[in-house]
XYZ file of C-alpha atoms in Angstrom:
637
model
C 62.151 -37.685 -41.942
C 63.273 -37.169 -38.357
C 59.737 -37.915 -37.134
C 59.650 -41.156 -39.139
C 63.008 -42.276 -37.758
C 61.841 -41.600 -34.192
C 58.650 -43.534 -34.906
C 60.619 -46.496 -36.248
C 63.071 -46.376 -33.337
C 60.252 -46.646 -30.799
C 58.803 -49.661 -32.626
C 62.217 -51.348 -32.796
C 62.923 -50.797 -29.095
C 59.460 -51.989 -28.126
C 59.669 -55.170 -30.182
C 63.141 -55.875 -28.809
C 61.833 -55.453 -25.265
C 58.958 -57.832 -26.037
C 61.394 -60.439 -27.321
C 63.617 -60.187 -24.252
C 60.576 -60.360 -21.965
C 59.364 -63.518 -23.713
C 62.770 -65.161 -23.251
C 62.819 -64.226 -19.570
C 59.362 -65.728 -19.131
C 60.655 -69.087 -20.358
C 62.882 -69.182 -17.289
C 59.869 -69.677 -15.042
C 57.004 -67.610 -13.644
C 54.010 -67.739 -11.330
C 51.352 -68.540 -13.917
C 48.258 -67.778 -11.824
C 48.675 -63.970 -11.534
C 50.180 -63.904 -15.023
C 47.133 -65.601 -16.536
C 44.667 -63.441 -14.597
C 46.371 -60.201 -15.638
C 46.563 -61.435 -19.232
C 42.839 -62.194 -19.243
C 42.021 -58.824 -17.678
C 44.144 -56.954 -20.233
C 42.661 -58.790 -23.203
C 39.109 -58.100 -22.043
C 39.747 -54.409 -21.327
C 41.564 -53.972 -24.649
C 38.587 -55.500 -26.437
C 36.083 -53.319 -24.590
C 38.011 -50.044 -24.608
C 39.530 -50.027 -28.062
C 36.131 -50.048 -29.746
C 35.488 -46.604 -28.302
C 38.911 -45.178 -29.154
C 38.207 -44.595 -32.835
C 39.549 -41.154 -33.660
C 36.599 -38.812 -34.194
C 38.730 -35.738 -34.830
C 37.143 -33.871 -31.972
C 38.193 -30.263 -31.268
C 39.840 -31.162 -27.975
C 43.048 -32.430 -26.516
C 43.599 -36.008 -25.396
C 41.342 -37.196 -22.598
C 42.970 -40.544 -22.171
C 41.620 -42.300 -19.090
C 42.096 -45.998 -19.775
C 41.469 -48.950 -17.501
C 44.210 -50.788 -19.415
C 46.740 -48.188 -18.234
C 45.739 -48.851 -14.634
C 46.244 -52.583 -15.246
C 49.690 -51.937 -16.744
C 50.689 -50.024 -13.606
C 49.316 -52.764 -11.346
C 51.043 -55.496 -13.360
C 54.392 -53.700 -13.071
C 54.019 -53.787 -9.281
C 52.686 -57.342 -8.957
C 54.526 -59.197 -11.757
C 57.704 -57.169 -12.186
C 58.953 -55.050 -15.119
C 59.531 -57.705 -17.774
C 56.425 -59.840 -17.266
C 54.221 -56.741 -17.089
C 55.820 -55.281 -20.224
C 55.235 -58.535 -22.110
C 51.546 -58.644 -21.169
C 51.006 -54.951 -21.951
C 52.656 -55.105 -25.360
C 51.323 -58.490 -26.447
C 47.711 -57.730 -25.495
C 47.815 -54.360 -27.272
C 49.440 -55.827 -30.374
C 47.101 -58.801 -30.630
C 43.753 -57.215 -29.810
C 44.218 -53.949 -31.700
C 45.493 -55.755 -34.784
C 42.366 -57.915 -34.759
C 40.361 -54.737 -35.318
C 41.971 -54.309 -38.746
C 43.956 -51.261 -37.708
C 47.180 -50.600 -39.588
C 50.145 -52.701 -38.518
C 52.375 -49.641 -38.159
C 49.992 -47.830 -35.820
C 49.324 -50.928 -33.726
C 53.046 -51.734 -33.510
C 53.843 -48.223 -32.314
C 51.087 -48.266 -29.682
C 52.174 -51.719 -28.472
C 55.805 -50.602 -28.325
C 54.772 -47.509 -26.382
C 52.957 -49.393 -23.615
C 55.743 -52.007 -23.529
C 58.472 -49.419 -22.948
C 56.346 -47.367 -20.544
C 55.450 -50.425 -18.446
C 59.042 -51.667 -18.426
C 60.389 -48.281 -17.315
C 57.632 -47.918 -14.723
C 58.399 -51.333 -13.266
C 62.076 -50.486 -12.844
C 61.155 -47.115 -11.310
C 59.101 -49.003 -8.723
C 62.123 -51.134 -7.820
C 64.546 -48.207 -7.876
C 62.571 -46.229 -5.286
C 62.478 -49.172 -2.875
C 59.529 -51.276 -3.970
C 59.527 -55.062 -4.018
C 57.855 -57.052 -6.785
C 54.649 -58.711 -5.613
C 54.493 -56.749 -2.362
C 52.789 -53.467 -1.543
C 51.991 -51.852 1.797
C 50.174 -48.591 2.319
C 52.206 -45.587 3.421
C 55.521 -47.429 3.219
C 55.163 -48.018 -0.534
C 53.488 -44.745 -1.514
C 56.772 -43.492 -2.977
C 57.400 -46.544 -5.192
C 53.762 -46.604 -6.362
C 53.922 -42.908 -7.231
C 57.176 -43.534 -9.101
C 55.809 -46.349 -11.278
C 52.710 -44.329 -12.142
C 54.645 -41.130 -12.893
C 57.243 -42.822 -15.097
C 54.687 -44.955 -16.943
C 52.312 -42.068 -17.645
C 55.103 -39.664 -18.619
C 56.675 -42.047 -21.138
C 53.350 -43.168 -22.582
C 52.110 -39.595 -22.970
C 55.398 -38.343 -24.413
C 55.593 -41.092 -27.033
C 51.935 -40.889 -28.072
C 51.718 -37.103 -28.130
C 55.182 -35.882 -29.098
C 56.503 -38.693 -31.321
C 53.299 -40.047 -32.882
C 51.082 -36.976 -32.720
C 53.601 -34.155 -33.162
C 51.982 -32.555 -30.129
C 53.354 -30.417 -27.365
C 53.766 -32.470 -24.190
C 50.426 -31.853 -22.444
C 49.658 -34.657 -19.985
C 46.102 -35.020 -18.744
C 46.773 -34.752 -15.016
C 43.252 -35.684 -13.928
C 43.106 -38.799 -16.113
C 46.625 -39.782 -15.061
C 45.782 -39.457 -11.373
C 42.710 -41.632 -11.884
C 44.708 -44.303 -13.702
C 47.381 -44.269 -10.994
C 44.807 -44.582 -8.197
C 42.985 -47.445 -9.920
C 46.298 -49.163 -10.676
C 47.394 -48.926 -7.034
C 44.041 -50.365 -5.912
C 44.351 -53.289 -8.321
C 47.916 -53.955 -7.154
C 46.870 -53.824 -3.505
C 44.114 -56.372 -4.116
C 46.245 -58.644 -6.295
C 49.198 -58.861 -3.902
C 46.889 -60.293 -1.220
C 45.699 -63.017 -3.595
C 45.524 -62.937 -7.408
C 41.853 -63.936 -7.405
C 41.038 -60.708 -5.550
C 41.199 -59.101 -8.991
C 37.743 -60.482 -9.669
C 36.295 -58.168 -6.999
C 37.477 -55.140 -8.987
C 35.774 -56.165 -12.221
C 32.515 -54.296 -11.392
C 34.495 -51.151 -10.503
C 36.399 -51.255 -13.782
C 33.173 -51.801 -15.715
C 31.474 -48.841 -14.017
C 34.433 -46.575 -14.813
C 34.462 -47.724 -18.417
C 30.711 -47.303 -18.874
C 30.816 -43.798 -17.375
C 33.603 -42.714 -19.702
C 31.928 -44.327 -22.706
C 28.687 -42.505 -22.030
C 30.517 -39.200 -21.679
C 32.363 -39.761 -24.948
C 29.146 -40.757 -26.704
C 27.296 -37.655 -25.481
C 30.078 -35.409 -26.700
C 30.277 -37.196 -30.026
C 26.512 -36.898 -30.504
C 26.655 -33.208 -29.589
C 29.335 -32.633 -32.205
C 27.263 -34.456 -34.780
C 24.262 -32.297 -33.876
C 26.332 -29.128 -34.280
C 27.626 -30.387 -37.612
C 24.065 -31.035 -38.767
C 23.170 -27.525 -37.614
C 26.037 -26.155 -39.724
C 24.766 -28.092 -42.753
C 21.278 -26.659 -42.284
C 22.706 -23.132 -42.149
C 24.649 -23.739 -45.375
C 21.540 -25.081 -47.079
C 19.494 -21.944 -46.335
C 21.276 -20.242 -49.237
C 21.931 -22.275 -52.417
C 25.059 -20.209 -53.115
C 26.641 -21.302 -49.811
C 25.692 -24.991 -50.029
C 28.513 -26.995 -48.351
C 30.416 -23.743 -47.813
C 31.567 -24.661 -44.292
C 32.663 -28.119 -45.484
C 34.886 -26.572 -48.153
C 36.311 -24.014 -45.727
C 37.046 -26.770 -43.199
C 38.784 -28.800 -45.903
C 40.944 -25.824 -46.913
C 41.893 -25.029 -43.326
C 42.720 -28.684 -42.677
C 45.016 -28.880 -45.725
C 46.777 -25.634 -44.830
C 47.362 -26.625 -41.207
C 48.694 -30.045 -42.236
C 51.029 -28.525 -44.808
C 52.514 -26.283 -42.108
C 53.097 -29.226 -39.759
C 50.821 -28.073 -36.950
C 50.085 -30.634 -34.211
C 47.162 -32.911 -34.985
C 45.061 -31.631 -32.079
C 45.462 -28.060 -33.345
C 44.503 -29.195 -36.848
C 41.335 -30.763 -35.466
C 40.443 -27.624 -33.526
C 40.983 -25.495 -36.625
C 38.911 -27.846 -38.753
C 35.978 -27.750 -36.348
C 36.192 -23.974 -36.016
C 35.872 -23.756 -39.799
C 33.037 -26.264 -39.828
C 30.998 -24.266 -37.301
C 32.026 -20.703 -38.146
C 28.694 -19.686 -39.720
C 26.288 -21.101 -37.119
C 25.209 -17.549 -36.278
C 23.693 -17.084 -39.728
C 20.669 -18.975 -38.445
C 19.547 -15.598 -37.022
C 20.046 -13.766 -40.333
C 16.987 -13.443 -42.555
C 17.360 -15.762 -45.539
C 16.318 -12.945 -47.871
C 19.492 -11.058 -46.929
C 21.631 -14.076 -47.749
C 20.048 -14.298 -51.203
C 19.830 -10.564 -51.941
C 21.286 -9.713 -55.351
C 22.121 -6.065 -54.679
C 24.388 -4.516 -52.086
C 23.198 -4.487 -48.490
C 22.073 -1.212 -46.919
C 23.123 -0.032 -43.457
C 20.461 -1.890 -41.496
C 21.049 -5.058 -43.484
C 24.806 -4.851 -42.885
C 24.154 -4.438 -39.169
C 22.082 -7.630 -39.222
C 24.767 -9.477 -41.187
C 27.528 -8.333 -38.831
C 25.764 -10.048 -35.925
C 26.407 -13.588 -37.130
C 30.083 -14.039 -36.118
C 29.329 -13.071 -32.531
C 26.244 -15.244 -32.431
C 28.342 -18.155 -33.725
C 30.807 -17.530 -30.904
C 28.018 -17.402 -28.317
C 26.690 -20.748 -29.506
C 30.111 -22.405 -29.462
C 31.029 -20.943 -26.070
C 28.305 -23.013 -24.435
C 30.125 -26.251 -25.335
C 33.339 -26.837 -23.410
C 34.994 -28.846 -26.187
C 34.260 -26.107 -28.775
C 34.681 -23.022 -26.576
C 38.415 -22.805 -27.229
C 37.745 -21.812 -30.837
C 34.787 -19.480 -30.171
C 37.119 -16.494 -30.135
C 38.592 -17.441 -33.511
C 35.142 -17.952 -35.027
C 33.948 -14.572 -33.784
C 36.813 -12.858 -35.596
C 36.553 -14.649 -38.941
C 35.404 -11.422 -40.644
C 38.184 -9.261 -39.203
C 41.050 -7.848 -41.239
C 44.772 -7.813 -40.557
C 44.722 -3.992 -40.669
C 41.924 -3.764 -38.079
C 39.206 -2.606 -40.500
C 36.941 -5.650 -40.200
C 33.504 -6.145 -38.665
C 34.519 -5.325 -35.090
C 37.711 -3.341 -35.637
C 40.095 -5.845 -34.004
C 43.753 -5.367 -34.943
C 45.473 -8.285 -36.650
C 47.980 -8.670 -33.813
C 45.092 -9.277 -31.385
C 43.555 -12.059 -33.472
C 44.272 -15.720 -32.677
C 46.051 -17.704 -35.387
C 42.916 -19.729 -36.089
C 41.120 -16.545 -37.139
C 43.709 -15.845 -39.833
C 43.272 -19.370 -41.194
C 39.493 -18.938 -41.249
C 39.677 -15.478 -42.827
C 41.732 -16.561 -45.826
C 39.905 -19.880 -46.377
C 36.457 -18.311 -45.959
C 37.312 -15.456 -48.329
C 38.749 -17.800 -50.963
C 35.641 -19.971 -50.974
C 33.393 -16.892 -51.084
C 35.282 -15.504 -54.074
C 35.293 -18.773 -56.029
C 31.558 -19.509 -55.698
C 28.669 -17.706 -57.353
C 26.857 -15.301 -55.070
C 23.545 -13.511 -55.714
C 25.308 -10.148 -56.058
C 28.226 -11.253 -58.291
C 29.576 -14.188 -60.296
C 32.404 -16.364 -59.032
C 36.035 -15.506 -59.682
C 38.352 -18.113 -61.129
C 40.727 -19.825 -58.713
C 43.697 -17.879 -60.065
C 41.820 -14.572 -59.865
C 40.895 -15.305 -56.252
C 44.483 -16.225 -55.374
C 45.699 -13.014 -57.007
C 43.153 -11.094 -54.910
C 44.516 -12.714 -51.753
C 48.068 -11.794 -52.764
C 47.003 -8.217 -53.475
C 45.373 -7.884 -50.035
C 48.152 -9.632 -48.105
C 49.142 -7.475 -45.149
C 45.895 -5.478 -45.249
C 43.009 -7.933 -45.237
C 45.023 -11.119 -44.722
C 47.859 -12.195 -42.439
C 50.874 -12.021 -44.798
C 52.471 -15.323 -43.769
C 49.203 -17.264 -43.724
C 48.168 -15.751 -47.059
C 51.497 -16.643 -48.681
C 51.275 -20.226 -47.414
C 47.649 -20.575 -48.547
C 48.341 -19.272 -52.055
C 51.378 -21.531 -52.419
C 49.410 -24.590 -51.316
C 46.514 -23.853 -53.682
C 48.990 -23.547 -56.546
C 50.419 -26.973 -55.785
C 53.589 -25.932 -53.955
C 54.942 -27.016 -50.584
C 53.714 -24.236 -48.295
C 56.143 -25.049 -45.492
C 59.123 -24.988 -47.872
C 58.311 -21.414 -48.941
C 58.341 -20.085 -45.372
C 61.406 -19.380 -43.274
C 62.067 -21.446 -40.168
C 61.249 -18.389 -38.065
C 57.885 -17.918 -39.799
C 57.021 -21.592 -39.324
C 58.003 -21.441 -35.660
C 55.849 -18.340 -35.125
C 52.827 -20.027 -36.693
C 53.281 -23.227 -34.697
C 53.805 -21.335 -31.443
C 50.744 -19.187 -32.123
C 48.648 -22.338 -32.475
C 48.979 -23.012 -28.737
C 45.521 -22.539 -27.131
C 45.234 -19.154 -25.460
C 43.495 -20.682 -22.454
C 46.275 -22.347 -20.474
C 45.512 -24.825 -17.688
C 45.289 -23.269 -14.225
C 47.618 -24.990 -11.777
C 46.624 -24.585 -8.116
C 49.244 -22.929 -5.953
C 49.835 -21.299 -2.582
C 47.532 -18.440 -3.570
C 44.617 -20.873 -3.838
C 45.239 -22.170 -0.318
C 45.445 -18.630 1.033
C 42.120 -17.787 -0.595
C 40.512 -21.064 0.543
C 41.567 -21.498 4.199
C 38.731 -23.983 4.682
C 40.783 -26.383 2.557
C 43.640 -26.047 5.035
C 41.273 -26.804 7.909
C 39.740 -29.819 6.173
C 43.168 -31.076 5.118
C 44.498 -30.834 8.663
C 41.538 -32.708 10.142
C 41.775 -35.400 7.462
C 45.498 -35.825 8.107
C 44.885 -36.166 11.837
C 42.187 -38.808 11.340
C 44.281 -40.895 8.945
C 47.343 -40.635 11.185
C 45.236 -41.676 14.175
C 44.136 -44.800 12.322
C 47.806 -45.793 11.974
C 48.760 -44.802 15.527
C 50.989 -41.866 14.504
C 50.335 -39.497 17.421
C 52.892 -36.894 16.335
C 51.192 -36.584 12.954
C 47.799 -36.411 14.688
C 48.949 -33.377 16.697
C 50.452 -31.753 13.606
C 47.251 -32.293 11.615
C 45.138 -30.884 14.430
C 47.316 -27.760 14.563
C 47.054 -27.303 10.798
C 43.279 -27.673 11.029
C 43.102 -25.081 13.820
C 45.217 -22.610 11.846
C 42.986 -23.123 8.819
C 39.872 -22.506 10.923
C 41.294 -19.251 12.333
C 42.245 -18.084 8.843
C 38.743 -18.904 7.628
C 37.127 -16.838 10.404
C 39.482 -13.933 9.669
C 38.696 -14.096 5.968
C 34.941 -14.197 6.498
C 35.212 -11.128 8.718
C 37.084 -9.206 6.018
C 34.545 -10.298 3.396
C 31.650 -9.089 5.560
C 33.283 -5.692 6.089
C 34.036 -5.205 2.401
C 30.537 -6.325 1.403
C 29.011 -3.800 3.771
C 31.316 -1.040 2.500
C 30.194 -1.688 -1.079
C 26.520 -1.742 -0.112
C 26.932 1.516 1.799
C 28.565 3.084 -1.266
C 25.548 2.351 -3.478
C 22.753 2.414 -0.905
C 22.772 6.057 0.085
C 21.865 7.461 -3.321
C 19.380 6.855 -6.092
C 21.786 8.329 -8.613
C 23.350 5.631 -10.802
C 26.491 7.611 -11.585
C 27.090 8.465 -7.926
C 26.650 4.803 -6.988
C 29.222 3.849 -9.610
C 31.737 6.421 -8.342
C 31.285 5.378 -4.721
C 31.577 1.669 -5.471
C 34.669 2.022 -7.650
C 36.352 4.131 -4.948
C 35.877 1.250 -2.514
C 37.218 -1.260 -5.046
C 40.227 0.883 -5.905
C 41.245 0.766 -2.248
C 40.477 -2.944 -1.904
C 42.173 -4.315 -5.025
C 44.055 -1.449 -6.702
C 41.746 -1.168 -9.721
C 43.341 1.083 -12.350
C 40.271 1.378 -14.582
C 36.580 0.756 -14.176
C 33.590 1.104 -16.460
C 29.839 0.739 -16.464
C 28.664 -0.934 -19.661
C 25.050 -0.913 -20.816
C 24.224 -4.124 -22.671
C 22.060 -4.416 -25.761
C 18.873 -6.445 -25.826
C 20.214 -8.894 -28.402
C 23.225 -9.670 -26.200
C 25.742 -8.936 -28.954
C 27.197 -5.617 -27.842
C 27.075 -2.673 -25.484
C 28.185 0.891 -24.816
C 30.288 2.455 -22.067
C 28.031 4.788 -20.096
C 30.600 5.794 -17.465
C 34.251 5.058 -16.705
C 37.090 5.981 -14.352
C 40.713 5.867 -15.426
C 42.218 5.542 -18.884
C 44.084 2.225 -18.708
C 41.268 0.010 -19.966
C 41.202 -2.677 -22.662
C 40.133 -1.895 -26.220
C 36.329 -1.674 -26.289
C 35.957 -4.039 -29.252
C 38.108 -6.729 -27.599
C 36.325 -6.267 -24.275
C 32.905 -6.509 -25.921
C 33.959 -9.663 -27.736
C 34.912 -11.309 -24.442
C 31.694 -10.225 -22.729
C 29.585 -11.589 -25.598
C 31.194 -15.013 -25.234
C 31.078 -15.165 -21.443
C 27.829 -13.336 -20.633
C 25.738 -16.514 -20.469
C 28.269 -18.620 -18.574
C 26.199 -18.427 -15.388
C 29.172 -17.185 -13.362
C 28.540 -14.373 -10.893
C 31.951 -12.895 -11.638
C 33.808 -13.106 -14.958
C 37.594 -12.889 -15.152
C 40.160 -12.950 -17.961
C 43.928 -12.597 -18.158
C 45.710 -9.920 -20.104
C 46.679 -12.238 -22.967
C 43.069 -12.887 -23.916
C 42.167 -9.187 -23.849
C 45.503 -7.811 -25.089
C 45.847 -5.870 -21.842
C 48.255 -5.990 -18.938
C 46.906 -7.406 -15.712
C 43.473 -8.942 -15.193
C 40.014 -7.771 -16.255
C 37.004 -8.637 -14.084
C 33.337 -8.142 -14.990
C 30.291 -8.286 -12.724
C 27.085 -9.021 -14.717
C 24.256 -6.634 -13.810
C 20.770 -8.130 -13.881
C 17.372 -6.743 -13.011
C 14.752 -8.511 -10.889
C 13.593 -10.508 -13.902
C 17.168 -11.816 -14.403
C 17.534 -9.875 -17.665
C 21.170 -8.977 -18.309
C 21.363 -5.204 -18.777
C 25.010 -4.353 -18.178
C 28.403 -5.037 -16.626
C 30.628 -3.440 -14.041
C 34.137 -3.966 -15.431
C 37.420 -3.526 -13.551
C 41.026 -3.641 -14.721
C 43.361 -4.704 -11.907
C 47.139 -5.327 -11.845
C 46.756 -8.929 -10.735
C 44.139 -11.492 -9.831
C 41.533 -10.207 -7.388
C 42.135 -11.086 -3.731
C 39.848 -13.857 -2.586
C 37.912 -11.660 -0.178
C 37.141 -9.160 -2.958
C 35.834 -11.931 -5.229
C 33.607 -13.260 -2.452
C 32.341 -9.811 -1.481
C 31.428 -8.959 -5.080
C 29.646 -12.287 -5.497
C 27.681 -11.880 -2.254
C 26.666 -8.288 -3.023
C 26.020 -8.937 -6.725
C 22.217 -8.699 -6.585
C 22.155 -5.426 -4.631
C 24.909 -3.898 -6.775
C 23.080 -4.879 -9.947
C 19.871 -3.173 -8.809
C 21.789 -0.002 -7.989
C 23.837 0.128 -11.193
C 21.667 -1.511 -13.840
C 19.968 0.646 -16.431
C 17.313 -0.234 -18.975
C 18.574 -2.396 -21.845
C 20.091 -0.331 -24.582
C 19.747 -0.873 -28.297
C 22.610 1.272 -29.501
C 25.310 -0.419 -31.521
C 28.960 -0.153 -30.612
C 30.519 2.694 -32.497
C 33.559 0.675 -33.469
C 31.484 -1.701 -35.576
C 31.993 -0.515 -39.153
C 31.071 -2.049 -42.489
C 33.804 -4.175 -44.097
C 35.708 -2.759 -47.017
C 35.840 -5.976 -49.040
C 32.335 -7.133 -49.854
C 33.491 -10.289 -51.643
C 34.870 -11.725 -48.394
C 31.842 -10.960 -46.276
C 29.725 -14.021 -46.919
């Protein structure tokens, strides 16, 4: 109810602002820039909106819009009220023509109206003047209009309409602000200068459209792949579709943000991709599986995760898909404790098990819906997450799942839905590790200042550039010394274990590593064994192996993960070990208290080939000891 009232309030405020803006326009206006901006907005709305159909992709908003740049430019050139009128009226008229619901269109039009109005007043408040813009002097006002516009638009669309956490797309916002400032700069010279920017806007739009189309086609290909996997076994026909539908209903009933619902739905849709590597005869076998057959079956969750990890928009749910045959008590395929599983895994586990129990399988007949729900209740807290299981059972019995949970339980579920990969925000540490950026920045500042005759700034920029250059030389010297120390540690012996001990001693001094291990990788790329280790403060082997499976084929010379992902304090770093034929045969893994110093990362990357030859062993075929057969056969398929 509160969400609906907020939704209605935004529409009311937006429509009121449109009415006031229309009345103000009757008092007189410069019709040439007004007409040109109106034409530009109508055309861009027509072109862009066709590609904004919601495809329910497993990703957050990626909202670069040329229309947003025009709204920002209009606020600068025309003033708050005229710009707000054009933004709202063009959105309302064009989007309604596409037969979209009046409520949705009204909210979107109100959003851009209020955002443009607020942005225009922010421009004036910081010292800007309507219809005038000068570089450097007006950087503050231009930044203000862009920041206020983008913040309000994002907050209303994500938080009010989408029930999302406030997660602005910084890259898209910066692009919109830059394009908007360019349009404003051209238009203030003469309104007809806008025509010169038409090709630029078209190129930007075409590039984004092609990117969106490629991603959409890739998703459709993956979905077709999932259908083919389901069709290999008549008993699992449309299995992933039913699981996705169940997960979607459960997530909606609990009030999760729409973007999280979409990610969960796609994780469910693609969770069995790895079964493409399982012999179809095993899927259709009527009797129980023997040890070798279970080992083959247990490979499919990790293979599914490996496939999904290769696609950026699906990689966020690869971890959840890999664990969809785990148990809350830690007795699943890979022995991962329930507390270490992402929330999406618990949704997949209960929905996948329910569908498996209620469909006929070669080795047993289907249970009735009520029998399956009773089985879920009986295994709540052992096989299934107790809160998720209770909500699922309630929903399937026709009750309001959210009403049966406490506010604390709902809050825990919604908080747990936050993606475990948080955006990395550059900071001072990044500048310290990349002194060449300081040097380049200083030189650039000096050149720009020289163009405007600011000699003091030229000197300051030159000094910054010189400091950056000196820091770069110092850093390269330290990298060279550390690289040589590591090569010396492994070059004086043909003994693999001695090379490992010598190398880890060097790294312990360089970065304070508290644990290190040499892992031999299996030929199928789905597991490995620890052949040697130093220290005892390492991550759980099953969790570590899971991470390595997903990241092994990333192409990175050095893999790194935070403690949250691996349920371990500090940072874990892995150096892939490859032989001359590029075959991956192992990893050197380190646990360190904090992110590796930049010189250590560079030294490891530069010495990677030599270290791999010294430490790599032949590929191993032994399975990880922690992989045990599941205790509930009915939930396995």
